[in-house]
GROMACS .gro file of N, CA and C in nm:
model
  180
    1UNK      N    1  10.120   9.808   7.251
    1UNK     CA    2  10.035   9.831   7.365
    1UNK      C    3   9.954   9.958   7.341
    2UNK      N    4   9.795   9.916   7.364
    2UNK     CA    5   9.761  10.042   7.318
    2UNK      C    6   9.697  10.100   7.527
    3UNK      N    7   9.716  10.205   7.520
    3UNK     CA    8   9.665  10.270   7.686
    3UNK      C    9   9.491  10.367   7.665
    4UNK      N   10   9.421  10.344   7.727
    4UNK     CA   11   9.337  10.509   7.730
    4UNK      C   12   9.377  10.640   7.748
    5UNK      N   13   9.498  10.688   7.684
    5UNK     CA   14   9.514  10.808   7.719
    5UNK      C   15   9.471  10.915   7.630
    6UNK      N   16   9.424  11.039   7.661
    6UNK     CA   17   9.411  11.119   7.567
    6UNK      C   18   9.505  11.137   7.445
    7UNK      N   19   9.625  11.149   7.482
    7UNK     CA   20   9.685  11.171   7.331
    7UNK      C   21   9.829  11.085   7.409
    8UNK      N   22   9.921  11.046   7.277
    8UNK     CA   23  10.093  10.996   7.315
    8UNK      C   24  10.119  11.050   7.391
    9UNK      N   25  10.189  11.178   7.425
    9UNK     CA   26  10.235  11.195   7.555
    9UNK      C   27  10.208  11.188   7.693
   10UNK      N   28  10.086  11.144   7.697
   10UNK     CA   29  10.024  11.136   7.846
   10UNK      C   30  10.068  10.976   7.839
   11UNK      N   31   9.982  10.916   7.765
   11UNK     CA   32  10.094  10.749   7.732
   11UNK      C   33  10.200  10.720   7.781
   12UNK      N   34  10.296  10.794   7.703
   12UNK     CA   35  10.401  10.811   7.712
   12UNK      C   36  10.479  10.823   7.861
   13UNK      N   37  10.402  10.926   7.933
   13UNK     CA   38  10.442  10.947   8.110
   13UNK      C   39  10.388  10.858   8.164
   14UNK      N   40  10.262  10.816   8.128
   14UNK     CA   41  10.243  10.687   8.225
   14UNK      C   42  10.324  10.594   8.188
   15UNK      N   43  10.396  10.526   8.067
   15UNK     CA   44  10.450  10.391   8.071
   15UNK      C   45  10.567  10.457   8.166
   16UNK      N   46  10.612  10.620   8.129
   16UNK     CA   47  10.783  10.587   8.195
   16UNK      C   48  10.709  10.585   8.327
   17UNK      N   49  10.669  10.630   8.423
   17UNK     CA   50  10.676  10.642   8.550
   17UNK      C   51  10.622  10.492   8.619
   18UNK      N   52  10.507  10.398   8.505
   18UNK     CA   53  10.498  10.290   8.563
   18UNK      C   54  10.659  10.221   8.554
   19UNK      N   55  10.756  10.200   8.452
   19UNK     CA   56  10.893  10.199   8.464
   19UNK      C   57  10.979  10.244   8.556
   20UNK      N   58  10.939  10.376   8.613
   20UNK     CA   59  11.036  10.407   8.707
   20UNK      C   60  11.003  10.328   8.848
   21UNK      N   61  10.895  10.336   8.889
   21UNK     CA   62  10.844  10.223   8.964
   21UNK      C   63  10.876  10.089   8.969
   22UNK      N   64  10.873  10.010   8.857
   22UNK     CA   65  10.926   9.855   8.858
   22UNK      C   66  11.078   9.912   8.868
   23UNK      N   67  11.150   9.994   8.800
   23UNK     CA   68  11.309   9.986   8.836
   23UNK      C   69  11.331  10.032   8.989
   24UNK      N   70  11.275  10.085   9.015
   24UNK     CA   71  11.273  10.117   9.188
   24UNK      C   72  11.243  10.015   9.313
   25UNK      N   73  11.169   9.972   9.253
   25UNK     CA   74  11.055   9.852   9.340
   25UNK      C   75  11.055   9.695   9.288
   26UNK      N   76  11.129   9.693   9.154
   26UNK     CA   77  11.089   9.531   9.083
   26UNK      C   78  10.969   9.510   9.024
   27UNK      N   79  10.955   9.447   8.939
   27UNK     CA   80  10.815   9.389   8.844
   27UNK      C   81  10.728   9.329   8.953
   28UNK      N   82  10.781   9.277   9.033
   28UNK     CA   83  10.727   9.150   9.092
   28UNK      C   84  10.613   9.213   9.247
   29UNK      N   85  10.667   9.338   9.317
   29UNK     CA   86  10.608   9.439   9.407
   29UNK      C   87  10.549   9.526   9.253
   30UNK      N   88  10.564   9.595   9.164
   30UNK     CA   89  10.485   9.621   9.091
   30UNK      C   90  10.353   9.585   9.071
   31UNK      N   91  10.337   9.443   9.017
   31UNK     CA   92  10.269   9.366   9.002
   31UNK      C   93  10.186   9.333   9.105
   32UNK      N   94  10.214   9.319   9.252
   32UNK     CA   95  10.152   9.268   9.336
   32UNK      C   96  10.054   9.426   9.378
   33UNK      N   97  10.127   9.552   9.375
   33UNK     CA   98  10.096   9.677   9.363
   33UNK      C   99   9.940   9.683   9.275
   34UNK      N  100   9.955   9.628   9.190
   34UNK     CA  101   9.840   9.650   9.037
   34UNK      C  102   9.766   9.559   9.099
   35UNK      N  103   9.749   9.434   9.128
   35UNK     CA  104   9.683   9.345   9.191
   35UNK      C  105   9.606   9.389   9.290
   36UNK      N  106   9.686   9.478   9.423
   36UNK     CA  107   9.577   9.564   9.524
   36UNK      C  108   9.524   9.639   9.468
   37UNK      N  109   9.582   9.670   9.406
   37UNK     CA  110   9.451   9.828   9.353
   37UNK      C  111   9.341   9.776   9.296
   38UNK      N  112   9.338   9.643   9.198
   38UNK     CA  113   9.246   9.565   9.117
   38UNK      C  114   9.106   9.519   9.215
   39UNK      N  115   9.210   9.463   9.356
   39UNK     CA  116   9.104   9.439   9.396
   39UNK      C  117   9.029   9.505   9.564
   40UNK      N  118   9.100   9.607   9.575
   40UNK     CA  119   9.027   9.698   9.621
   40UNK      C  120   9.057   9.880   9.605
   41UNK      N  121   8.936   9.885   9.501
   41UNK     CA  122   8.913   9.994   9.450
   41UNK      C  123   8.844  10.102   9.535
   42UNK      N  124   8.806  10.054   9.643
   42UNK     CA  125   8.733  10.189   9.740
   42UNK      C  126   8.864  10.260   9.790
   43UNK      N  127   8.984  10.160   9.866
   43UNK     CA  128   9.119  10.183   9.902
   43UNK      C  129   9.210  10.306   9.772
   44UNK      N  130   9.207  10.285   9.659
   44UNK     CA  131   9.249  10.350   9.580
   44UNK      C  132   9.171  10.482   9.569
   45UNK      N  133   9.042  10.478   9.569
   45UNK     CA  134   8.948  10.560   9.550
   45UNK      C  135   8.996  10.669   9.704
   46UNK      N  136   8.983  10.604   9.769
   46UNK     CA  137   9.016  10.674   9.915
   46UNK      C  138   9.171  10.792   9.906
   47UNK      N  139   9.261  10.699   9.868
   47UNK     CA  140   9.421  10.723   9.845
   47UNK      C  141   9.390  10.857   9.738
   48UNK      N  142   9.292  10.829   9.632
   48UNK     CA  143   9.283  10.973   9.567
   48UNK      C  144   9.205  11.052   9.573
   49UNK      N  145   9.151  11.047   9.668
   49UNK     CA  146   9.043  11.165   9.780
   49UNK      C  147   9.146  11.219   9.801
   50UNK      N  148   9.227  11.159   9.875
   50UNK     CA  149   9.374  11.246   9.989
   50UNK      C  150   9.455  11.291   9.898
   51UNK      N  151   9.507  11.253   9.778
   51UNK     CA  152   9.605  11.375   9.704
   51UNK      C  153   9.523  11.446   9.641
   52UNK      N  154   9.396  11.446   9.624
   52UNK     CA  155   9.337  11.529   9.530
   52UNK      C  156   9.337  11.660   9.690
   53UNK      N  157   9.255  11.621   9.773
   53UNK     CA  158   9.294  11.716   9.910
   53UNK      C  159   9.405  11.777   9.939
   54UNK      N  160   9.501  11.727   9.947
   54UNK     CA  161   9.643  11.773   9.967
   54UNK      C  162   9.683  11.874   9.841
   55UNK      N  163   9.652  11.846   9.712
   55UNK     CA  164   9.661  11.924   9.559
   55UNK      C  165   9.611  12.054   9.555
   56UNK      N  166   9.476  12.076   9.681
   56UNK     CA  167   9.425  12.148   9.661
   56UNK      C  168   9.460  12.260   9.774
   57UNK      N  169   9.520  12.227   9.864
   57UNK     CA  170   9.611  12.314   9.965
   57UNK      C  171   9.720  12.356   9.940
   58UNK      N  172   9.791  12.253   9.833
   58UNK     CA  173   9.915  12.344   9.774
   58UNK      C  174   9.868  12.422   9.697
   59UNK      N  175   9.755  12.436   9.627
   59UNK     CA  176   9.742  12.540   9.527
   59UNK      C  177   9.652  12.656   9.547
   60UNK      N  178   9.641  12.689   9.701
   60UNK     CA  179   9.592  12.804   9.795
   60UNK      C  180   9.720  12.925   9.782
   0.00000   0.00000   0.00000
């Protein structure tokens, strides 16, 4: 599997944490997870307005 990440270790954290997710949640809510985001991207886009906001108050 190859990913867009800048280098292996960023790779690397995304496969484990998409992993920690399916072991938490199942492949199957995973999957349906990847599916919303696929098909609405303003919703995602929105979702990372708000932690990028929130990111920036913890680091006041």
């Amino acid at each position: 599997m190859q990913l867009p990440a800048p280098n292996i270790e960023v790779a690397k954290r995304v496969a484990d944490e998409a992993q920690r997710l399916i072991d938490i949640y199942g492949y199957y809510n995973f999957l349906n997870l990847v599916e919303f985001m696929k098909q609405n991207p303003s919703m995602v886009q929105m979702g990372l307005s708000l932690i990028n906001k929130n990111n920036a108050v913890w680091k006041k």
